Structures are given as structure tokens and as C-alpha cells.
GROMACS .gro file of C-alpha atoms in nm:
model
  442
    1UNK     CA    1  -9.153   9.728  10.522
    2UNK     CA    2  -9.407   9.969  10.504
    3UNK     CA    3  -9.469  10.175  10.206
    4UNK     CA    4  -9.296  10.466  10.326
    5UNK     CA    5  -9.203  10.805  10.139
    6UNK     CA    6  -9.148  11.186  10.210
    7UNK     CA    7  -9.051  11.473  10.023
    8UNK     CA    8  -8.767  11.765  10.061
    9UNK     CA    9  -8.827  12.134   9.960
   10UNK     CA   10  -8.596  12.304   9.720
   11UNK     CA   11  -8.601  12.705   9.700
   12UNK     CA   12  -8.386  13.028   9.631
   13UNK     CA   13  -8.324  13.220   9.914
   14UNK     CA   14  -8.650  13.452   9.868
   15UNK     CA   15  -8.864  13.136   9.950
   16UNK     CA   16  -8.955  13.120   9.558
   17UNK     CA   17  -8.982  12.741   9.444
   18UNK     CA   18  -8.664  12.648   9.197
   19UNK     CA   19  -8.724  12.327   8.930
   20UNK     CA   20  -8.405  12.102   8.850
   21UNK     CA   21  -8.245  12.010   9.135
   22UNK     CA   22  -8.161  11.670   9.184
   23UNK     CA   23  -8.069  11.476   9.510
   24UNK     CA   24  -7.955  11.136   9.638
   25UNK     CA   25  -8.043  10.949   9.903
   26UNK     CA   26  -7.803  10.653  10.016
   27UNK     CA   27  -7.792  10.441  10.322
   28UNK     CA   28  -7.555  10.580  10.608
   29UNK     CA   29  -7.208  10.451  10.589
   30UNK     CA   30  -7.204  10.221  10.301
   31UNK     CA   31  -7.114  10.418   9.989
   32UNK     CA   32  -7.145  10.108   9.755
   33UNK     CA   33  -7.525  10.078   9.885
   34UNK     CA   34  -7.778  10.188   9.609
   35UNK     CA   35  -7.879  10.554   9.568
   36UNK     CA   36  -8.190  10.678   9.568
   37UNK     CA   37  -8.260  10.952   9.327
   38UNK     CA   38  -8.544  11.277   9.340
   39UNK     CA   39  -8.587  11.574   9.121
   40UNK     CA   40  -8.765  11.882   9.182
   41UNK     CA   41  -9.047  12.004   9.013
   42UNK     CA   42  -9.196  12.334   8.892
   43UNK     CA   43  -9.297  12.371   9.300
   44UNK     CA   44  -8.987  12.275   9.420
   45UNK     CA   45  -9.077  12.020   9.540
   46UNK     CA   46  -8.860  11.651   9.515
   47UNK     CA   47  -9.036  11.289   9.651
   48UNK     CA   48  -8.848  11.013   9.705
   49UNK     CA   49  -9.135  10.800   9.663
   50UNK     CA   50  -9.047  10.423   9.696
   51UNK     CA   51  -9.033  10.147   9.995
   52UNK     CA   52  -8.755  10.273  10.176
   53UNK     CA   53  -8.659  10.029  10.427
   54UNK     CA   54  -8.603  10.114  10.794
   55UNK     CA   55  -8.201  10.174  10.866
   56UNK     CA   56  -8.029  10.529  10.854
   57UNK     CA   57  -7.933  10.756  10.525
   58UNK     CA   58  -7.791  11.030  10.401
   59UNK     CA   59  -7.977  11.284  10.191
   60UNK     CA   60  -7.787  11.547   9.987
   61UNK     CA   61  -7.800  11.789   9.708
   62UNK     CA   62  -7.632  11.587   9.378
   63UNK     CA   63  -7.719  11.897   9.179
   64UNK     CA   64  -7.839  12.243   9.180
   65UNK     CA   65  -8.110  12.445   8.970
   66UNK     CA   66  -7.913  12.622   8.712
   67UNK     CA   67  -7.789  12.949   8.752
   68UNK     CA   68  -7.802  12.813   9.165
   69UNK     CA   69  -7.487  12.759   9.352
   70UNK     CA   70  -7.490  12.398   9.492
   71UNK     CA   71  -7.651  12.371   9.879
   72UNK     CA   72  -7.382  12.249  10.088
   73UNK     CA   73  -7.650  12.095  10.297
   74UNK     CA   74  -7.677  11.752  10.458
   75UNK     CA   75  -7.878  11.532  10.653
   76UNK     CA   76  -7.899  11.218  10.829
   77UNK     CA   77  -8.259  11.049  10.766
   78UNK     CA   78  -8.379  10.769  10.993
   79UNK     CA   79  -8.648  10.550  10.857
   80UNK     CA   80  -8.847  10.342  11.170
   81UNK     CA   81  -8.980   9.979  11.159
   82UNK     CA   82  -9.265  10.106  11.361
   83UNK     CA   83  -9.400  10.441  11.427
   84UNK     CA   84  -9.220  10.603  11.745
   85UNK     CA   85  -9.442  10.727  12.092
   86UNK     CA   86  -9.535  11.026  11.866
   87UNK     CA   87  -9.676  10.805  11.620
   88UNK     CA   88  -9.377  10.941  11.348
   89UNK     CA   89  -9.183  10.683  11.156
   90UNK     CA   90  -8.928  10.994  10.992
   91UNK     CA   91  -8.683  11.136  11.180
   92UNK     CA   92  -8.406  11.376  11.026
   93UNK     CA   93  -8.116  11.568  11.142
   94UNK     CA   94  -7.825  11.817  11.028
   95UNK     CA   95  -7.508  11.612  10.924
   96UNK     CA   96  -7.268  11.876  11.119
   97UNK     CA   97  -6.955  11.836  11.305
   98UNK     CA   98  -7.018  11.970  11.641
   99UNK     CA   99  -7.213  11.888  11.895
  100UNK     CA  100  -7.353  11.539  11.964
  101UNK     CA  101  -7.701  11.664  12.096
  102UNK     CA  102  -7.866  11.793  11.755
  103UNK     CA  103  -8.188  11.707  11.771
  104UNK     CA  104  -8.391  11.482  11.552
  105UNK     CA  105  -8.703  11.617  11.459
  106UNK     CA  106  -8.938  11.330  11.371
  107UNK     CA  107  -9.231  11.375  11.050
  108UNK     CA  108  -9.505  11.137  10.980
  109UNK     CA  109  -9.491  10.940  10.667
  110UNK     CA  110  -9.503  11.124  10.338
  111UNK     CA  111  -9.409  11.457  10.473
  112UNK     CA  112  -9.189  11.723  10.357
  113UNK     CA  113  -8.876  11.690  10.609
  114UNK     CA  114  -8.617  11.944  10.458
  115UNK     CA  115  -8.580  12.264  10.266
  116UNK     CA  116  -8.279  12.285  10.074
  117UNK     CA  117  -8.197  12.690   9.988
  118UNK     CA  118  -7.992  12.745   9.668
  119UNK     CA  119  -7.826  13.136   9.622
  120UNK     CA  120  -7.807  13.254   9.271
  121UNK     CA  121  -7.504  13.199   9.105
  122UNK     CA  122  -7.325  13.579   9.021
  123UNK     CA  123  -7.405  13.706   8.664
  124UNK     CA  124  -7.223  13.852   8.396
  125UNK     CA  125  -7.339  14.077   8.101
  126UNK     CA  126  -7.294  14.006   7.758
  127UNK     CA  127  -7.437  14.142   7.423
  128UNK     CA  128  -7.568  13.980   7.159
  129UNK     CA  129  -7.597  14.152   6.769
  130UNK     CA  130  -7.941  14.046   6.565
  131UNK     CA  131  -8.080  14.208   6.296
  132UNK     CA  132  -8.438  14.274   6.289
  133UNK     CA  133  -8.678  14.299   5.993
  134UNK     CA  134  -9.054  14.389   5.999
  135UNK     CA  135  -9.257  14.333   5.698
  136UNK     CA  136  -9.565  14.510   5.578
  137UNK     CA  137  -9.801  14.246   5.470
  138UNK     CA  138 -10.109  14.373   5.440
  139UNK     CA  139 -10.215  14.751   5.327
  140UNK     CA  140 -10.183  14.893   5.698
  141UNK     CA  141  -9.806  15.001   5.802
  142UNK     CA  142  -9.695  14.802   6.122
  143UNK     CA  143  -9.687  15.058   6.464
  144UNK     CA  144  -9.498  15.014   6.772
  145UNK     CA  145  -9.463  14.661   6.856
  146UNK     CA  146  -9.262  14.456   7.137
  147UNK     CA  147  -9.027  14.183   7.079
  148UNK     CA  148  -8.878  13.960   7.361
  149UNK     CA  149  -8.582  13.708   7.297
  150UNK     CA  150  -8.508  13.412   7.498
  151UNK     CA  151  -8.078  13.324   7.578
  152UNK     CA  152  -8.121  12.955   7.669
  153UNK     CA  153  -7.907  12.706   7.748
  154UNK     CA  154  -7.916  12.310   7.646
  155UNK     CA  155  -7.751  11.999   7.791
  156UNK     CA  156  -8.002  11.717   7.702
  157UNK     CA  157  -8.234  11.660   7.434
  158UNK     CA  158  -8.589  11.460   7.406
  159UNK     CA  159  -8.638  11.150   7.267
  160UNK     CA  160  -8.656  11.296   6.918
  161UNK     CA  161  -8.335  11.430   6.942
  162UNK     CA  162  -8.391  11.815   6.981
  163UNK     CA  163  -8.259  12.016   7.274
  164UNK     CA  164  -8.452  12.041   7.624
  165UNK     CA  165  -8.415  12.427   7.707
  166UNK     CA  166  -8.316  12.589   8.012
  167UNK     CA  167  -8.430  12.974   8.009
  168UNK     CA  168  -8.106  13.170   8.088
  169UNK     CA  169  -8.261  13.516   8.033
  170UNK     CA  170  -8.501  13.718   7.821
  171UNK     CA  171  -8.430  14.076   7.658
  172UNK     CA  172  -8.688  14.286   7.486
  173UNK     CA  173  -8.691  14.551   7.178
  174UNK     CA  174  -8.974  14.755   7.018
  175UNK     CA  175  -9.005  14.827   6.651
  176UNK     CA  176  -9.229  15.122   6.483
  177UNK     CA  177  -9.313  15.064   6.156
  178UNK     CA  178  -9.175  14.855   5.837
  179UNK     CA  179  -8.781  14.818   5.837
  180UNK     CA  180  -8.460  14.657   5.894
  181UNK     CA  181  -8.265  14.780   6.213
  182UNK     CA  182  -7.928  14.629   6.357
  183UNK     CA  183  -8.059  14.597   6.776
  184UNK     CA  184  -7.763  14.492   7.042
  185UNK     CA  185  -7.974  14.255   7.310
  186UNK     CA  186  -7.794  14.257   7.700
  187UNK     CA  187  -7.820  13.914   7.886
  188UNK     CA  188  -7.690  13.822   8.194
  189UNK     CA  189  -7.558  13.458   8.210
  190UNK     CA  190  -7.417  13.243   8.497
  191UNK     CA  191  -7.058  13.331   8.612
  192UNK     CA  192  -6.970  12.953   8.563
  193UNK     CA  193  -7.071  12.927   8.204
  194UNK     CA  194  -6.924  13.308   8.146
  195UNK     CA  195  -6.583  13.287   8.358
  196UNK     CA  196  -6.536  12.946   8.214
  197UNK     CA  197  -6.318  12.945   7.847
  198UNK     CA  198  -6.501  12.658   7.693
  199UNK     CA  199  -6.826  12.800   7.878
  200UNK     CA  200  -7.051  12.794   7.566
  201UNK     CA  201  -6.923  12.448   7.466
  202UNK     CA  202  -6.987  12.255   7.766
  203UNK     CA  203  -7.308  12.460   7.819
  204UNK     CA  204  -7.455  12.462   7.434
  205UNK     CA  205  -7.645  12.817   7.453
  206UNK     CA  206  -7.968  12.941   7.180
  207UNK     CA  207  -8.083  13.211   7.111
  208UNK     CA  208  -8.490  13.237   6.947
  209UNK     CA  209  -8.756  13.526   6.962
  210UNK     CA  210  -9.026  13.407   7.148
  211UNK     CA  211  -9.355  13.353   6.992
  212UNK     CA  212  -9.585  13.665   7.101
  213UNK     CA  213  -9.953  13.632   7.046
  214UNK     CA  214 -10.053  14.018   6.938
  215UNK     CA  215 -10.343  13.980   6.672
  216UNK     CA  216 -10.163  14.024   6.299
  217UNK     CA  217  -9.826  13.962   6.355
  218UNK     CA  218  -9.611  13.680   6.296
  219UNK     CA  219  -9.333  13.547   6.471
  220UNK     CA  220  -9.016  13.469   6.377
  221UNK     CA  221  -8.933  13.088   6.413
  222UNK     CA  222  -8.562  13.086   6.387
  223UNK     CA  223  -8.325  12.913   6.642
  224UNK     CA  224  -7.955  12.970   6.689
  225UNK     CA  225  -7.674  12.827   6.828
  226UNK     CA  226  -7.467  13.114   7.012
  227UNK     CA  227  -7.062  13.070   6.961
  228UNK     CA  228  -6.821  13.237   7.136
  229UNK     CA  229  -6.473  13.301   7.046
  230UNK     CA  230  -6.218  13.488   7.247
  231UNK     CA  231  -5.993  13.799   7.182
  232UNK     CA  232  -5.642  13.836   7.255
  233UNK     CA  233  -5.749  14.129   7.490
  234UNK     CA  234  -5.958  13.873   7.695
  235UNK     CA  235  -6.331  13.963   7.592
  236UNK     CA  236  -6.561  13.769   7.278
  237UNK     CA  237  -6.691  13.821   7.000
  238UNK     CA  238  -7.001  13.587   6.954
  239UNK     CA  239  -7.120  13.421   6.589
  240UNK     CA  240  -7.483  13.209   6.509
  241UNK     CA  241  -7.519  12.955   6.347
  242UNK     CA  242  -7.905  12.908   6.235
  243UNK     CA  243  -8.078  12.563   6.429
  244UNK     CA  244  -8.328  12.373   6.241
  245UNK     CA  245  -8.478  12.017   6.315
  246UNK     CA  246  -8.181  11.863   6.132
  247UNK     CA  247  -7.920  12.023   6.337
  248UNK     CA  248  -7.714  12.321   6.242
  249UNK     CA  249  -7.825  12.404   5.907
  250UNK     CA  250  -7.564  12.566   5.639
  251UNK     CA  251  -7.597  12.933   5.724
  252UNK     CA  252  -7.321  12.916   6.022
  253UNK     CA  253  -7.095  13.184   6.145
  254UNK     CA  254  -7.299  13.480   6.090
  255UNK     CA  255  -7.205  13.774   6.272
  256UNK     CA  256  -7.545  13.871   6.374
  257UNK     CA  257  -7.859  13.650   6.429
  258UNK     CA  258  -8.187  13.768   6.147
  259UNK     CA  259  -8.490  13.793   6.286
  260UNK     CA  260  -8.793  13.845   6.034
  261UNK     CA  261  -9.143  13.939   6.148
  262UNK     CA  262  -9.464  14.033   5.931
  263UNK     CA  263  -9.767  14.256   6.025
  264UNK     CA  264 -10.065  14.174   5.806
  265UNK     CA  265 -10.276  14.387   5.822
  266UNK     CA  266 -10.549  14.558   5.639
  267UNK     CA  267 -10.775  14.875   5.627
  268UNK     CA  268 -11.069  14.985   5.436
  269UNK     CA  269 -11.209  15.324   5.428
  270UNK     CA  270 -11.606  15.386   5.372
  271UNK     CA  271 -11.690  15.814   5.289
  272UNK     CA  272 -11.999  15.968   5.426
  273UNK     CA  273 -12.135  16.309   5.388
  274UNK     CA  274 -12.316  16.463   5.729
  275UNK     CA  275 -12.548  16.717   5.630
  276UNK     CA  276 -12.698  16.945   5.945
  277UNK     CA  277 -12.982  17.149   5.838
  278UNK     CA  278 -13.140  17.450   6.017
  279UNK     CA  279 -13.483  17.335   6.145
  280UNK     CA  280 -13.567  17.585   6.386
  281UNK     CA  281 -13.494  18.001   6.482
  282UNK     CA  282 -13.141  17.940   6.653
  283UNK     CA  283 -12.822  17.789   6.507
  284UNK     CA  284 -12.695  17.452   6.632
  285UNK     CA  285 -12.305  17.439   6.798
  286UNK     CA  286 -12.104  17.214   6.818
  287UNK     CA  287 -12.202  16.851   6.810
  288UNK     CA  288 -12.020  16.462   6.741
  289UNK     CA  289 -12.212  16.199   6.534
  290UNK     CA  290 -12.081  15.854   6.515
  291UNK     CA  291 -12.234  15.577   6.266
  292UNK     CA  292 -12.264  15.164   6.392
  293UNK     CA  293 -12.200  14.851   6.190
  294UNK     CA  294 -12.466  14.650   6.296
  295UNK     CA  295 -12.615  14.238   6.116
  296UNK     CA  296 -12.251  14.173   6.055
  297UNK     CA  297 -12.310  13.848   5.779
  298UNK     CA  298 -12.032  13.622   6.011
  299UNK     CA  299 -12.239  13.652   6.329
  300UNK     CA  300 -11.960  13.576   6.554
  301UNK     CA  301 -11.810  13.929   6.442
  302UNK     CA  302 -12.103  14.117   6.556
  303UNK     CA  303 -11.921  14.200   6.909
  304UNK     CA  304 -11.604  14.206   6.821
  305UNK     CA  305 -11.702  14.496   6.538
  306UNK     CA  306 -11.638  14.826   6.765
  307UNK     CA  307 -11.251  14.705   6.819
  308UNK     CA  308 -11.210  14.717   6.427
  309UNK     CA  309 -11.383  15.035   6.304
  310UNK     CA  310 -11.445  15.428   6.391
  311UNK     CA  311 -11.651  15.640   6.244
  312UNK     CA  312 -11.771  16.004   6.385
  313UNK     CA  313 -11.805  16.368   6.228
  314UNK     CA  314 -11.777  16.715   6.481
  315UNK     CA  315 -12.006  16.957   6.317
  316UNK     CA  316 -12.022  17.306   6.370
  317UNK     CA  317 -12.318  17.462   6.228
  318UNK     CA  318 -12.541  17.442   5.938
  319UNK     CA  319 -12.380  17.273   5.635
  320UNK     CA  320 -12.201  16.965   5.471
  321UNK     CA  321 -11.895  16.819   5.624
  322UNK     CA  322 -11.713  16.502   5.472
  323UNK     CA  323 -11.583  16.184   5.686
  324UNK     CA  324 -11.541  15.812   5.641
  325UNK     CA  325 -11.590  15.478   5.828
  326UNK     CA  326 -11.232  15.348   5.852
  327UNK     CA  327 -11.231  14.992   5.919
  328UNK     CA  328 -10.833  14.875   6.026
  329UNK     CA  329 -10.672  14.501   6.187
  330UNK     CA  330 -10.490  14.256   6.202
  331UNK     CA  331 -10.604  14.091   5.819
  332UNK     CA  332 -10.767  13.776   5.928
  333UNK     CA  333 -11.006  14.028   6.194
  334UNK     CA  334 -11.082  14.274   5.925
  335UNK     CA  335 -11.143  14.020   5.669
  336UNK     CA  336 -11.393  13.866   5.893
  337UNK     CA  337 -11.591  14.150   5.957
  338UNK     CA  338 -11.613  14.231   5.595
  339UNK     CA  339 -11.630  13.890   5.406
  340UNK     CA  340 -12.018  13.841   5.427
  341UNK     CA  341 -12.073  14.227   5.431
  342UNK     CA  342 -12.241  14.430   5.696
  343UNK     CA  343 -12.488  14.731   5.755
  344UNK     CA  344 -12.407  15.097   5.873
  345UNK     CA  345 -12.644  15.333   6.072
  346UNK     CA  346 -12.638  15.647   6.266
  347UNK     CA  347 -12.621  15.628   6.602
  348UNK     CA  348 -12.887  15.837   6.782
  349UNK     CA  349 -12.734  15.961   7.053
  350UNK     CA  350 -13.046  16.126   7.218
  351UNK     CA  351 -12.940  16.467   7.199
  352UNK     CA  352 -13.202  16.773   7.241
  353UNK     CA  353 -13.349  16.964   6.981
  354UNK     CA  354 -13.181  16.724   6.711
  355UNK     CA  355 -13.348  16.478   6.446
  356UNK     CA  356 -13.167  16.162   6.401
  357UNK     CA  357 -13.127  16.033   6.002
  358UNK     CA  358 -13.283  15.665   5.996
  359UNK     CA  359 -13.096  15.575   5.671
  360UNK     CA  360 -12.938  15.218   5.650
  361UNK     CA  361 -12.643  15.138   5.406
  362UNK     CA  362 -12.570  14.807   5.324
  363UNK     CA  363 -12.166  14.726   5.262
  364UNK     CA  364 -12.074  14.392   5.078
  365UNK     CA  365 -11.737  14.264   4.912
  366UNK     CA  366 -11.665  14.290   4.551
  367UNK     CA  367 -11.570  14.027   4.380
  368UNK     CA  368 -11.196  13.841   4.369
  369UNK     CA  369 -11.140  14.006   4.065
  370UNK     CA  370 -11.220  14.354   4.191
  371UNK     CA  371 -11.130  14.390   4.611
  372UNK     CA  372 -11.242  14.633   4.802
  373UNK     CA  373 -11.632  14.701   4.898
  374UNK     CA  374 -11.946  14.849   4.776
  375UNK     CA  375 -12.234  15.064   4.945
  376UNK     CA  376 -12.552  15.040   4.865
  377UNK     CA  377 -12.826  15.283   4.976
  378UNK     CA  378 -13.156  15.034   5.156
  379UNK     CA  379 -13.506  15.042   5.147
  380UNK     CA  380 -13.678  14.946   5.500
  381UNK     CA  381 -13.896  14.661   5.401
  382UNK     CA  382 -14.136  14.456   5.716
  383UNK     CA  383 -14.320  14.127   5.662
  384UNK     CA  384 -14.436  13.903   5.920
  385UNK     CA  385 -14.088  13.734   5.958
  386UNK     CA  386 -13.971  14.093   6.048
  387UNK     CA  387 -13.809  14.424   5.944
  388UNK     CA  388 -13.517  14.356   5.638
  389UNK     CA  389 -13.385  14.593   5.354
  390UNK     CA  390 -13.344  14.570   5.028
  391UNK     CA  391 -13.080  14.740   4.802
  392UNK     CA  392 -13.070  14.950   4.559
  393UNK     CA  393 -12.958  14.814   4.247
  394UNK     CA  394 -12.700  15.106   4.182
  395UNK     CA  395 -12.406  15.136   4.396
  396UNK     CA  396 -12.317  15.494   4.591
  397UNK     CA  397 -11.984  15.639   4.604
  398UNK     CA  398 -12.040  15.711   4.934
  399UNK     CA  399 -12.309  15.709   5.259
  400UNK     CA  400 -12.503  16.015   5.313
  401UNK     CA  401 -12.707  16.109   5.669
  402UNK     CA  402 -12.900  16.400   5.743
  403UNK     CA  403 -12.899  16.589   6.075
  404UNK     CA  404 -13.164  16.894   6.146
  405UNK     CA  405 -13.165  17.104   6.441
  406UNK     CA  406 -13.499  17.258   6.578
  407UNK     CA  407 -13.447  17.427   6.853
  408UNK     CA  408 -13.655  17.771   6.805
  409UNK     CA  409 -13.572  18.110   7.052
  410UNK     CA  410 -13.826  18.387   7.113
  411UNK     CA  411 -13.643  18.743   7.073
  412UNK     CA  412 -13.752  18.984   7.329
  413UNK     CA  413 -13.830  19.326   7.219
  414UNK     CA  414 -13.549  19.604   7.339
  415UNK     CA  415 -13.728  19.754   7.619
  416UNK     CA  416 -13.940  19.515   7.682
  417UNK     CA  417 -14.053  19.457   8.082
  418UNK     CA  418 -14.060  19.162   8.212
  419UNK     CA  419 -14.193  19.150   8.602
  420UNK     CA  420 -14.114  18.849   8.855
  421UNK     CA  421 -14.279  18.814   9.198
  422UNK     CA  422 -14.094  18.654   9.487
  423UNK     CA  423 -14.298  18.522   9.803
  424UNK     CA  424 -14.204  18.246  10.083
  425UNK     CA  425 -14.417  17.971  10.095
  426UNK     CA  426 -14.760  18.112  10.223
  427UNK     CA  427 -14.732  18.350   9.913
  428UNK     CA  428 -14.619  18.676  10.151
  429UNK     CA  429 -14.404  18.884   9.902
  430UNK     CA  430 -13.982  18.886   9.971
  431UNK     CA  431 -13.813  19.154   9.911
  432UNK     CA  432 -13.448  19.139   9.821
  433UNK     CA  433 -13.419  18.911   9.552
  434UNK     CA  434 -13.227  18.913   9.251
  435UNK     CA  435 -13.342  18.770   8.876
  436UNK     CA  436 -13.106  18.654   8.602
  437UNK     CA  437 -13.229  18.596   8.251
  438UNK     CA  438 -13.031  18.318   8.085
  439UNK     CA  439 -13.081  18.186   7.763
  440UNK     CA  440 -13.243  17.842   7.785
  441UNK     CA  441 -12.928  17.676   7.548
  442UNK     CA  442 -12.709  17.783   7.798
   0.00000   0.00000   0.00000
């Protein structure tokens, strides 16, 4: 026969595409024949992709996705010798009792010629005790983070012998800071593994944090096997045994499931003094100055610099006002940017009437024996090869920059006149018009 296939279309009933259903395919009538077996995949989608010889079948849903109720659907599939008027060689039809005139609607070969719809099964809530601890592991405290946790559910393992996971449902927590918190997580799971007494036997059900991927942190990788054992009063109480690659490892029967995450992260601080001198006849306001790292030594941290760092100053007049460069990350970030050192200007911002400090600092690691980092005040050096810097041999406690505002104002003298002329545009005076002397700051 030809080489003939077609596939069937599996789905919830919102149209979304449903993975894990399985179905059979068996000549019409003869029950010993041999079956023909599809799955479907991630698009719902199940071939039966083999020479299928010409004679009539029946096609049927062996299995549903789970969580699905079974489709109670069936068909009648007739498979041509030769392609009919239409040029179609599929032709398939509901297998109802009723009347004899449903029609056959023919497909060409390899189509899709069904769409089995599966309704979710009804859910049931349960709660699920874990204990959560978040470790400092750097010098930076942990903030709010977000924690999701998988319930799944395993009937078959791989070839290695570790279980093939079915995602049941997901529940989420948030932390703030370093500690050790009891949390209760809600899941809803499948009426037929809840309503069912031996429910978390026959369906083996896990419970693991899933891995997250937020710079600093890191996951928990512990796996457990979710018990259930029932009251006299008719509800559970639930135990966890910890899963590793051998199996159920010793610590079993534990009340609550421990969950252990670390932040590492780490934070160095950099002082600089802003000094804003009066250069001119009127005092400067208020005004924000904000230093750069800029030649980062690891080259492929130059960009990513401005997510690690801040470092501004609001000044409010003449004098000296203190501040620091904090740099703060996730470790491995931080330790990047600072490993091969860097060097810190003042951004010049443009501003009127102000004079921008063109001092560079240069910022390198101590040594393993001593962390943390030094400043170093630079000398602007050019050669042919370009501008560089060269360091002072002493180090600085801190970075200094100087700021100096020169805006000057002319007083006018108490009493003093001042006349305006108004005309229109062939210089014919206007009478009517009124003056408003503003000061040119604003």
C-alpha cells in the first residue's frame, strides 16, 4: 500500500494544546488485530505515522493528559486503496449510535482528521509545610526575593532510573532578608489522585523548589517524596522524605520539607569629599553631582558597570559635603568589576555657570591578605599612544572633587531708573505695555 499517515489533534476545552495523551488505532471489528499506537506532543498533536493498509479502523483515546478526564470520543477511520473522485484517500466518521447517514468527511493523506477535547479533571486543595532558610553569604544582607515550588507527580522513570515528572502545580513565597521561616504552600491536585485513599501511592508525588536564575542567589536542589497518611477524622497529614540519585535517602518522615537558599553578595563603599566654592557675586542652589567608573581592567564589565554602582552628592551652597561610591551585587558581578581595578571621574553634567573638577582616581584591589580596595589620586600623562595616568605612590583615604560656581549679578542702585521703549514693527511707539524685571537665575 501506499505510505499513508495522518495525525489527530488533542486539546483542553479552551483550544490550548495538551501533551500525554495516548491513542490506539485498531482495525474495525477484529479486536485481536494489532493496535496502532500515537502520543501527543508539546502541540498536541499525535501521528500515526506508518503504512496503514487500506480496510476500516477504529481510533480512540487509550489515555488522557493528566489532570484531563478521558475523551469519550470515537471514530471510524477508512483508509482507501486509491484516492476517491476528490482525490482523498482518508475518510473519518463519529462512532455514534443513531442515525445511519453521518457523514464521512474525507482528508488527503497526512492530514490532521480529528480533535479530541479533554475537560480538566476537578481539583482539590491541599497544604504542604516547608521550612525555608536564606543565608547571607556575602557582606550584603539578602532583600525581597521570590521562590516558586513545583508539586509533581511521577509514574515512569528514564533509562537511568530517575523519575520522569509530570508538573501538578506550582506555589510561590517571598523572603526579605537572612532567616529561617516555617511557610504553608496551597496546591491544587487532581480529584482522582486526592479522592483516591492510596492516591499518593499509585501516583508517587515530589515536591522541589525550582531553580530561579536571579543574579547571586542559589537554589536549593533538594527533592522530596510527598507521603500522605490519613486521620481518623478523614483529612491528612503529609511527611517528606528527602530524594537523591540513590533513591530515598535516610532523612525520611520529616514533618516539613527544608529548603536552604544563599545570597552572595557583596558591597564596597568608596568616600569622596565635594567641595563647591564661590566663584562669582551670587550663591549657587541647589545642585546633584554624580561620579562614573570608567577603563574598567575586565573590559567586558565596562557596560554592565552602571547596574552595580551609585554615586551622587545634592549640594546646597558653598561648602564641603561628604558621600561615597557604593559599589553592591550579586558577588561574582561585583567581583568582576573590581578584580582588575577601575577609574572614577566626575560626570560633567553641562550645567550653567558651574566648573566641572577633571580629577581622575584610580581604584585597584588589595592584596589576598588584605581585601578591600585602594584609591589612588592620578596624574594625566599623553604620549603618542594616547592619554594614560599614572598614580601616586601614596594611597588616599578617600576621592576629593572640586565644584566652583561663577555666576556674577549686577545690584541695581535703590532708585535707580531704568526706561524701556515699546514700538510695533516699523518702530511707531505702543502704548500700554507692561515690563517685569526678573532676575536672570530665575
Amino acid at each position: 500500500p501506499e505510505s499513508i499517515s495522518f495525525s489527530v489533534m488533542k486539546t483542553d476545552d479552551n483550544g490550548s494544546p495538551l501533551k500525554g495523551a495516548h491513542f490506539e488505532l485498531t482495525p474495525w471489528g477484529n479486536t485481536s488485530g494489532e493496535g496502532r499506537f500515537a502520543y501527543s506532543d508539546e502541540n498536541g498533536i499525535a501521528t500515526f505515522d506508518t503504512n496503514i493498509n487500506p480496510g476500516t479502523y477504529k481510533l480512540v483515546e487509550t489515555e488522557a493528559p493528566f489532570g484531563y478526564l478521558p475523551s469519550s470520543d470515537q471514530y471510524i477511520v477508512t483508509v482507501l486503496q486509491e484516492p476517491n473522485n476528490e482525490g482523498k484517500i482518508l475518510g473519518i466518521k463519529q462512532d455514534v449510535t443513531g442515525p445511519e447517514n453521518v457523514p464521512i468527511v474525507w482528508h488527503t493523506n497526512g492530514a490532521t482528521i480529528a480533535t479530541f477535547v479533554n475537560k480538566p479533571e476537578e481539583k482539590a486543595e491541599i497544604s504542604l509545610s516547608i521550612e525555608k532558610t536564606v543565608v547571607q553569604g556575602g557582606n550584603v544582607a539578602p532583600g525581597e526575593a521570590s521562590f516558586t515550588f513545583e508539586l509533581l507527580m511521577s509514574c515512569t522513570e528514564d533509562s537511568e532510573g530517575k523519575p520522569i515528572f509530570t508538573l501538578i502545580d506550582t506555589a510561590e513565597i517571598t523572603t526579605n532578608g537572612a532567616d529561617t521561616k516555617d511557610y504553608a504552600l496551597t496546591f491544587r491536585i487532581p480529584e482522582s489522585i486526592h479522592s483516591n485513599a492510596d492516591g499518593f501511592s499509585q501516583y508517587p508525588v515530589f515536591l522541589r523548589e525550582r531553580a530561579g536564575s536571579a543574579a547571586g542567589w542559589t537554589y536549593s536542589d533538594a527533592l522530596y517524596r510527598v507521603h500522605r497518611i490519613a486521620k481518623d477524622d478523614g483529612t491528612y497529614t503529609y511527611s517528606f522524605d528527602l530524594y537523591g540519585d540513590e533513591g530515598e535517602a535516610p532523612a525520611n518522615g520529616l514533618e516539613k520539607a527544608l529548603f536552604t537558599n544563599i545570597y552572595n553578595g557583596t558591597s564596597y563603599e568608596l568616600p569622596f569629599t565635594k567641595t563647591v566654592k564661590l566663584g562669582g557675586s551670587a550663591a549657587p542652589g541647589r545642585e546633584t553631582f554624580e561620579l562614573e567608573i570608567f577603563d574598567v581592567g575586565v573590559g567586558s564589565m565596562e557596560e554592565h558597570a552602571k547596574e552595580l554602582y551609585t554615586a551622587a552628592v545634592t549640594t546646597n551652597g558653598a561648602g564641603v559635603y561628604e558621600s561615597a561610591l557604593v559599589i553592591s551585587g550579586p558577588a561574582e558581578s561585583v567581583e568582576a568589576l573590581v578584580c582588575e581595578g577601575f577609574y572614577v571621574r566626575e560626570k560633567n553634567a553641562g550645567t550653567a555657570n558651574w566648573t566641572y573638577d577633571d580629577a581622575v582616581w584610580h581604584v585597584q584591589p588589595n592584596d589576598s591578605q588584605t581585601p578591600g580596595l585602594t584609591i589612588h589620586a592620578t596624574k594625566r600623562m599623553e604620549s603618542d599612544n594616547g592619554i594614560y595616568y599614572v598614580d601616586s605612590e601614596i594611597p588616599a583615604d578617600r576621592m576629593t572633587f572640586t565644584n566652583t560656581y561663577t555666576y556674577h549679578t549686577s545690584v541695581i542702585p535703590t532708585g535707580a531708573a531704568i526706561t524701556a521703549n515699546k514700538t510695533d514693527a516699523q518702530g511707531k511707539a505702543l502704548a500700554g505695555a507692561t515690563f517685569v524685571l526678573e532676575d536672570s537665575r530665575g
